[in-house]
Coordinates of C-alpha atoms and ligand atoms in Angstrom, one line a residue:
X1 CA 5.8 -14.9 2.7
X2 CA 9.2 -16.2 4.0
X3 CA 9.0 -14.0 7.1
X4 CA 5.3 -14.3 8.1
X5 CA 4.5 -15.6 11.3
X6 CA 1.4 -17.8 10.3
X7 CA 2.5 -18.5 7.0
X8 CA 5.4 -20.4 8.5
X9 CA 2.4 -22.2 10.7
X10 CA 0.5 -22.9 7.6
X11 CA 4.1 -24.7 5.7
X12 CA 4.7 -26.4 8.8
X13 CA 7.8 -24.9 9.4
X14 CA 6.4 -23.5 13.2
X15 CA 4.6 -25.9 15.5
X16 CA 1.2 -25.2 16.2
X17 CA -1.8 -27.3 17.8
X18 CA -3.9 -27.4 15.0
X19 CA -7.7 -28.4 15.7
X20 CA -8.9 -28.0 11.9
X21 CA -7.6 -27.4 8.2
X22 CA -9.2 -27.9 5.1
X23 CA -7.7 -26.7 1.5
X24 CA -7.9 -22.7 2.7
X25 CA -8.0 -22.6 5.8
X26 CA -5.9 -23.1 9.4
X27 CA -7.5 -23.5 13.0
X28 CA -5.2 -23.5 15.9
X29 CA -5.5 -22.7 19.8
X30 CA -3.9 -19.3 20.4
X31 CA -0.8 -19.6 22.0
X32 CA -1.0 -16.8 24.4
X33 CA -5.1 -17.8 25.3
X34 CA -6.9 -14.7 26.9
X35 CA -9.8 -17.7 27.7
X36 CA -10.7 -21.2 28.0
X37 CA -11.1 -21.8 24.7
X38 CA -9.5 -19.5 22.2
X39 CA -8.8 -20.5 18.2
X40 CA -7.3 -18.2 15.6
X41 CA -8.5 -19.0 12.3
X42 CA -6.5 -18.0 9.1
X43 CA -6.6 -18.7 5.1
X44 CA -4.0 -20.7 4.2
X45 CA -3.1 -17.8 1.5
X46 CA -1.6 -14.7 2.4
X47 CA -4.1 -12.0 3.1
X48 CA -2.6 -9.5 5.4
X49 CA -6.0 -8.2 7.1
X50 CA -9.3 -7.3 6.9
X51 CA -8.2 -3.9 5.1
X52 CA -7.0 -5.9 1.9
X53 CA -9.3 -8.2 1.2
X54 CA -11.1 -7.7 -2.2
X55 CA -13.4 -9.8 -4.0
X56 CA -11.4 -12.9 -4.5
X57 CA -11.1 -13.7 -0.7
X58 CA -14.9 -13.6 -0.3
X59 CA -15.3 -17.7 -0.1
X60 CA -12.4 -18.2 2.5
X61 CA -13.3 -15.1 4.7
X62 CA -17.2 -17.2 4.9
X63 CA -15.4 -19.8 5.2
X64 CA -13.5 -18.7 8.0
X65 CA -17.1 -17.3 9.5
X66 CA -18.5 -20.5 8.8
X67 CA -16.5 -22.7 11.2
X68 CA -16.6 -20.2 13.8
X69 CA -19.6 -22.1 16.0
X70 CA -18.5 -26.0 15.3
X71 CA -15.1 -26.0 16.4
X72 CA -16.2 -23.6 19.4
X73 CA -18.1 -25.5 20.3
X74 CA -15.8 -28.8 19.8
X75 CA -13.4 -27.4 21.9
X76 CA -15.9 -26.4 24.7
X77 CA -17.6 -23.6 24.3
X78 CA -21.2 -24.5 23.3
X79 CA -23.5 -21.6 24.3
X80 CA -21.5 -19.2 22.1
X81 CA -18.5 -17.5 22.1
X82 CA -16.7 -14.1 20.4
X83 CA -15.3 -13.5 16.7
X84 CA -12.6 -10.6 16.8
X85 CA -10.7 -9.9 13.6
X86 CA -8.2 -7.1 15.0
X87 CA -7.5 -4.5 11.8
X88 CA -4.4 -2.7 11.4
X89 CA -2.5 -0.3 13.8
X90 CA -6.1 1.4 15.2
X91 CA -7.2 -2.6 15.4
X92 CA -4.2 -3.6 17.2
X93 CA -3.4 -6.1 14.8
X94 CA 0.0 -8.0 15.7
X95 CA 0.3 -10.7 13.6
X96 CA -0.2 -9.1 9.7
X97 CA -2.3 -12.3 8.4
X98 CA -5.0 -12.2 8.3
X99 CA -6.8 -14.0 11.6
X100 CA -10.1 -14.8 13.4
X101 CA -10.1 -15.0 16.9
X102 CA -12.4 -17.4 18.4
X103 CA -12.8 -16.6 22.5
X104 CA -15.5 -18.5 24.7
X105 CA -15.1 -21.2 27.4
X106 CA -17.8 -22.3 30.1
X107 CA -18.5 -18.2 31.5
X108 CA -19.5 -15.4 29.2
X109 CA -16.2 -13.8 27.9
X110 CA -17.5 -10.3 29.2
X111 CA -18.9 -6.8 28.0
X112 CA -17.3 -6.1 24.0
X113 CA -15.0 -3.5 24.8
X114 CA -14.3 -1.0 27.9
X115 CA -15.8 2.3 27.6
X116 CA -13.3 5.0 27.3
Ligands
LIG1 P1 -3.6 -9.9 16.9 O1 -3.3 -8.9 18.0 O2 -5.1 -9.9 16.6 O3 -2.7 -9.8 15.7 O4 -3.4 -11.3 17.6 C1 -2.3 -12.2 17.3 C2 -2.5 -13.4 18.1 O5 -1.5 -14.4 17.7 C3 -2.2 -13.2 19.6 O6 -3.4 -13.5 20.4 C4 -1.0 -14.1 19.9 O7 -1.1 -14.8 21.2 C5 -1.1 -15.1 18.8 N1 0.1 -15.8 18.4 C6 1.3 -15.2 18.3 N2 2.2 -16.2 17.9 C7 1.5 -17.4 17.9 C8 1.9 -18.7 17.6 N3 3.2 -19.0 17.3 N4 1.0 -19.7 17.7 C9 -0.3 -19.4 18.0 N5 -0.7 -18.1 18.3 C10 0.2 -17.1 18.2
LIG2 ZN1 1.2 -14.8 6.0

C-alpha cells in the first residue's frame, strides 16, 4: 500500500516513536496526542478498518487487544485507560488502517462520548 500513511510507518519509510513491534503488529505514540499517554496500535498488514476484517485477522486484532493494558501502562497510565478503534466515515476514521487508539495518563480521560 504505496500511499498508506501507516504502512509507510510500518516499512520505515515515515519516522515514528515506536514503543513496541513484534512480527504483526506496530505501537507508536500518536502524533497529534489528545492525552498524556496516547498509542495507536496497528497490524503490520494492511487491514483498512474494523469494517473489513474477516476471519483471517482474528489473531492480530487479539493481539492488538492484548497489548492494550501493558504498554499503557509502561508508558504511564496504570489504573486504566481507553481503547477506540474509530470505523469509517460515521466512525470518523482518518487514517484507513486499521488502528487502536490507546488514551489514559494520570486523570480519568472523561465521560465516553458527549450526548447529543
Ligand atoms: P483516526 O481519526 O482514528 O483515523 O485517527 C488517526 C490518528 O492518527 C490521529 O489521532 C492522528 O493524530 C494520528 N496520526 C496521523 N499521522 C500520524 C503520524 N505520522 N504518526 C503518528 N500518528 C499519526
Ligand atoms: Zn496501510
Amino acid at each position: 500500500m504505496e500511499d498508506c500513511l501507516f504502512c509507510r510507518i510500518v516499512a520505515g519509510r515515515i519516522p515514528a516513536r515506536k514503543v513496541f513491534e513484534d512480527d504483526e503488529i506496530l505501537a507508536f505514540h500518536d502524533i497529534n496526542p489528545a492525552r498524556p499517554v496516547h498509542l495507536l496500535v496497528i497490524p503490520k498488514r494492511h487491514i483498512t478498518s474494523l469494517a473489513t476484517v474477516d476471519d483471517a485477522d482474528i489473531p492480530v486484532l487479539g493481539r492488538m487487544l492484548a497489548v492494550a493494558n501493558r504498554l499503557a501502562a509502561e508508558q504511564g497510565s496504570p489504573d486504566g485507560f481507553r481503547v477506540i478503534i474509530n470505523t469509517g466515515r460515521i466512525g470518523h476514521q482518518e487514517v484507513q488502517h486499521l488502528h487502536t487508539h490507546i488514551v489514559g495518563g494520570p486523570d480519568p480521560v472523561g465521560p465516553m462520548l458527549k450526548r447529543v
